[in-house]
Coordinates of C-alpha atoms in Angstrom, one line a residue:
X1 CA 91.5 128.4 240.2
X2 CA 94.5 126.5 241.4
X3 CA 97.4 124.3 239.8
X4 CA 97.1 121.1 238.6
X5 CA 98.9 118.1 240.6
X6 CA 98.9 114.8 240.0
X7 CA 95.7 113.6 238.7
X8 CA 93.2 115.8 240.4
X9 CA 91.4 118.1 237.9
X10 CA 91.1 121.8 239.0
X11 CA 91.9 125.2 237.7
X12 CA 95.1 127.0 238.4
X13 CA 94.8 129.4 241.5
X14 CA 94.4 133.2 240.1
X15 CA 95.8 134.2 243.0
X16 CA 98.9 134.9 240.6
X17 CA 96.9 136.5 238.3
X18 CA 94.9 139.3 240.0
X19 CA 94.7 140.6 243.5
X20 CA 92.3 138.7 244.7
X21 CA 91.4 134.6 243.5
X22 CA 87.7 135.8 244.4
X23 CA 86.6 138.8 242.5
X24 CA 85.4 137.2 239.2
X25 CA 82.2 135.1 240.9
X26 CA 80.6 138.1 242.4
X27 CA 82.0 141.4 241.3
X28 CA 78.7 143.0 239.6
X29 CA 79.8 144.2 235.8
X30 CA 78.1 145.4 232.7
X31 CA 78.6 142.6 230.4
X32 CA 79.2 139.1 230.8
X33 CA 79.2 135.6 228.9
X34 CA 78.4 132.1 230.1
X35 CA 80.2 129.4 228.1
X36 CA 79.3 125.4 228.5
X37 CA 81.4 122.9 227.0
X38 CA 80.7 119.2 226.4
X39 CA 84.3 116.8 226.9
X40 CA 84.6 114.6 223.7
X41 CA 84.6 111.4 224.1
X42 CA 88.5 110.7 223.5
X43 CA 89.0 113.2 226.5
X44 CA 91.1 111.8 229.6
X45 CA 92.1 113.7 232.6
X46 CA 95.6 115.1 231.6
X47 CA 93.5 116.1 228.3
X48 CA 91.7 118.8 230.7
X49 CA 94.9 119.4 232.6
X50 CA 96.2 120.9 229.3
X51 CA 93.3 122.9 228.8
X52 CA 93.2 124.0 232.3
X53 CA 97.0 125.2 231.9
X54 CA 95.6 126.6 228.5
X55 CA 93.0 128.9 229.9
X56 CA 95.3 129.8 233.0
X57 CA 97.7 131.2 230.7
X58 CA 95.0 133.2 228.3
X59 CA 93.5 134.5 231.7
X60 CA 96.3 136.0 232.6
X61 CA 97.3 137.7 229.1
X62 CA 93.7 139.0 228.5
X63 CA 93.5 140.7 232.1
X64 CA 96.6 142.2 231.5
X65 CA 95.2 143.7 228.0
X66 CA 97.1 141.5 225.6
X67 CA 94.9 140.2 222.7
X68 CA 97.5 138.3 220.5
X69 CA 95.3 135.2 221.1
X70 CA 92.2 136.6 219.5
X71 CA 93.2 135.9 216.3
X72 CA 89.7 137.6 214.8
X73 CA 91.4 140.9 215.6
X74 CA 87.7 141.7 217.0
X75 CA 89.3 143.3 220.5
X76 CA 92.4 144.3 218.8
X77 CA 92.5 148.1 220.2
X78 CA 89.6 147.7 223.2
X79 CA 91.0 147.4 226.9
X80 CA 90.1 144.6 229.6
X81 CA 87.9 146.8 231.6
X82 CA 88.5 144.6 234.5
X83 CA 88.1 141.3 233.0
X84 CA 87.9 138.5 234.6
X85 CA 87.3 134.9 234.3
X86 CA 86.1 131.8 236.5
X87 CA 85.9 128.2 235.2
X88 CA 84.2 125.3 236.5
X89 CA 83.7 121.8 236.2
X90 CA 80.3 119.8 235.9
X91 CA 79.3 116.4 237.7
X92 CA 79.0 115.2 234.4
X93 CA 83.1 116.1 233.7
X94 CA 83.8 114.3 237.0
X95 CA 81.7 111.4 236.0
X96 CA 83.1 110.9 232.7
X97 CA 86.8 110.9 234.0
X98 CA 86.0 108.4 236.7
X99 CA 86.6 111.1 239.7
X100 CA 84.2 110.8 242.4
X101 CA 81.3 113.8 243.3
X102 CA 81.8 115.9 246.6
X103 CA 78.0 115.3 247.7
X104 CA 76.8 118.6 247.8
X105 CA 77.2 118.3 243.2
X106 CA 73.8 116.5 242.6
X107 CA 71.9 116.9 239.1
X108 CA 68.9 118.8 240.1
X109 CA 65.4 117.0 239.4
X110 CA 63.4 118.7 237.1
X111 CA 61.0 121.5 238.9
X112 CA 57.3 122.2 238.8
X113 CA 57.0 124.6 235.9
X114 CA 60.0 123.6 234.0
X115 CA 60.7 123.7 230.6
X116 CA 64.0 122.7 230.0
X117 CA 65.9 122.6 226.4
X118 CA 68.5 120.5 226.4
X119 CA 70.5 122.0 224.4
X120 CA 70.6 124.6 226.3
X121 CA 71.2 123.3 229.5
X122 CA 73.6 120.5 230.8
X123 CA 77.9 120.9 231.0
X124 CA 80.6 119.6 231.6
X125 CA 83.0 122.6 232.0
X126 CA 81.5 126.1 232.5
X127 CA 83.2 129.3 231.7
X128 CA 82.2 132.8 233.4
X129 CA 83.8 135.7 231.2
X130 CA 83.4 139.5 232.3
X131 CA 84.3 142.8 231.3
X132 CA 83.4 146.4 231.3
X133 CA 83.8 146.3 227.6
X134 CA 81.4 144.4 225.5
X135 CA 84.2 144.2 222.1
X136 CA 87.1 143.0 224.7
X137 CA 84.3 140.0 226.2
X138 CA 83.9 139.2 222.7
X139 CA 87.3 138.8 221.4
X140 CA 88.1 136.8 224.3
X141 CA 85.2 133.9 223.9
X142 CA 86.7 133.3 220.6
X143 CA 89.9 133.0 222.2
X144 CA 88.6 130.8 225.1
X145 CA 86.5 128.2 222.8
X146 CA 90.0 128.0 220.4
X147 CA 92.5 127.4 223.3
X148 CA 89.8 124.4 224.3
X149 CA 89.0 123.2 220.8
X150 CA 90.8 119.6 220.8
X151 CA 89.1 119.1 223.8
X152 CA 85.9 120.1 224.4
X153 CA 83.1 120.7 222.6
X154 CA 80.7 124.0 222.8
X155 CA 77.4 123.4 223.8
X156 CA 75.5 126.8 225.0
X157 CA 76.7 129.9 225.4
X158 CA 75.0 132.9 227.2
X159 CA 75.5 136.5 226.8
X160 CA 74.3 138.8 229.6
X161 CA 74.3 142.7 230.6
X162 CA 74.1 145.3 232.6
X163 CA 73.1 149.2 232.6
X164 CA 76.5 151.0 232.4
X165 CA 76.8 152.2 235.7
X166 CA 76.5 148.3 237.2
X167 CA 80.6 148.4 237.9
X168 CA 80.3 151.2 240.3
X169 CA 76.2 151.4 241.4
X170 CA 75.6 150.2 244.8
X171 CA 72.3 149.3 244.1
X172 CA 70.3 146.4 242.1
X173 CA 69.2 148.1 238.4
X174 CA 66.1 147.2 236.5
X175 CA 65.9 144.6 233.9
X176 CA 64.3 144.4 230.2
X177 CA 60.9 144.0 232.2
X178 CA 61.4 146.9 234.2
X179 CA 61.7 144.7 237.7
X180 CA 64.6 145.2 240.3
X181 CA 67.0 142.3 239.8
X182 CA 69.1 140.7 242.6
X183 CA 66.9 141.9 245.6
X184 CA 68.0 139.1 247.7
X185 CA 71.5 138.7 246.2
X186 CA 74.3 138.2 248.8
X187 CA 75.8 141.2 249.2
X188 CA 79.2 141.8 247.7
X189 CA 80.7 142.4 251.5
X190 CA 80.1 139.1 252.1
X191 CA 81.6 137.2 249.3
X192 CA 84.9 136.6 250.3
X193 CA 83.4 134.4 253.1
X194 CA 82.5 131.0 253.4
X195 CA 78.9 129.7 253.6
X196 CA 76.2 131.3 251.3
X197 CA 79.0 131.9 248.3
X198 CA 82.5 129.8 248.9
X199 CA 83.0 126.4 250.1
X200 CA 85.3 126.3 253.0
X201 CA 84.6 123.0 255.0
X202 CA 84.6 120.4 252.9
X203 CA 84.7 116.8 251.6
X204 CA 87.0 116.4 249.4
X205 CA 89.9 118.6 250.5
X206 CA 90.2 119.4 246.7
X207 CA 86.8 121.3 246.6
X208 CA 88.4 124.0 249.0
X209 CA 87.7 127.5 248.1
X210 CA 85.5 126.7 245.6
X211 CA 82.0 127.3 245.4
X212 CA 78.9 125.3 243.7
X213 CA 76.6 127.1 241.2
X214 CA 73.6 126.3 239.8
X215 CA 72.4 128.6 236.4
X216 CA 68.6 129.3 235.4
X217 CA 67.3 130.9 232.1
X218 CA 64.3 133.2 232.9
X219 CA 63.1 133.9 229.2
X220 CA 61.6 137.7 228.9
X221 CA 58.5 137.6 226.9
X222 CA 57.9 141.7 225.6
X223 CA 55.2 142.7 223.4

């Protein structure tokens, strides 16, 4: 994330706010929760600037344990267990503020097999939140969606989790359907690099460091 200037819309670097701006994208935790927002139609660039700003400053207090801005009281007494947060921006927020793709940010065509809900899918703003500790995660979506509120407008959210141990294991763990997740993953040595993970080379200069992600819902059908 990185500061705002001028007009260009892009998080505030969190190289200020932990020790390294790249941990929250690929550091393996137990719990996690995927948060999509919609702009409203009123919203203009400085309008996301000011949440941006918002959300800088709420990342910071919640990593360093403060939970004043849950104001549900739900993680009132829980710790961050390394939380972290990354938040990105859509081709559809881009396109609605009148700021021009990198190329590489194309909407994806629908796929053989597909059975996408709508409702469910699509964004203009994404939010990544993570913690070791489920009631501190959920005290701090409530804070996130309230700091955004006047802006944007919720339209998915996804919770996810891991075994206990997924912090500290080295390896992949099983999921619901007793399968090996993340077999092919990139491995956590390699995140800090360019290429599979971060963008490093490219066009515009304002996409530097930043990486392009793409999210797909596998529903588990158990009997």
């Amino acid at each position: 994330m990185r500061r705002p200037r001028r007009h260009t819309i892009r998080p505030p670097s969190s190289r200020s706010l932990a020790p390294t701006s790249r941990a929250s994208p690929i550091r393996p935790q137990p719990n996690a929760a995927f948060l999509a927002f919609d702009l409203k139609t009123s919203t203009v660039k400085s309008d996301l600037v000011d949440v941006m700003r918002a959300w800088t400053g709420l990342a910071a207090a919640l990593m360093r344990g403060d939970t004043s801005a849950d104001t549900s009281l739900v993680s009132t007494g829980s710790t961050p267990g390394k939380f972290t947060m990354t938040v990105g921006l859509g081709g559809a927020a881009l396109d609605q503020l009148g700021i021009k793709r990198p190329p590489a940010l194309v909407d994806l065509p629908l796929f053989p097999g597909d059975e996408l809900e709508v409702a469910a899918s699509h964004g203009a703003v994404f939010v990544q939140l993570c913690s070791d500790d489920a009631i501190y995660l959920g005290g701090a979506v409530r804070a996130v969606r309230a700091a955004a509120k006047r802006v944007l407008r919720p339209r998915w959210q996804m919770n996810g989790f891991r075994g206990a141990a997924a912090s500290t294991a080295s390896s992949n763990g099983r999921n619901l359907m007793g399968q090996i997740d993340g077999t092919n993953n990139i491995a956590v040595s390699r995140a800090s690099t360019g290429g599979p993970v971060w963008v490093d080379a490219v066009s515009p200069a304002w996409m530097d460091r930043w990486k392009l992600r793409r999210r797909t819902a596998i529903p588990h059908v158990l009997e």
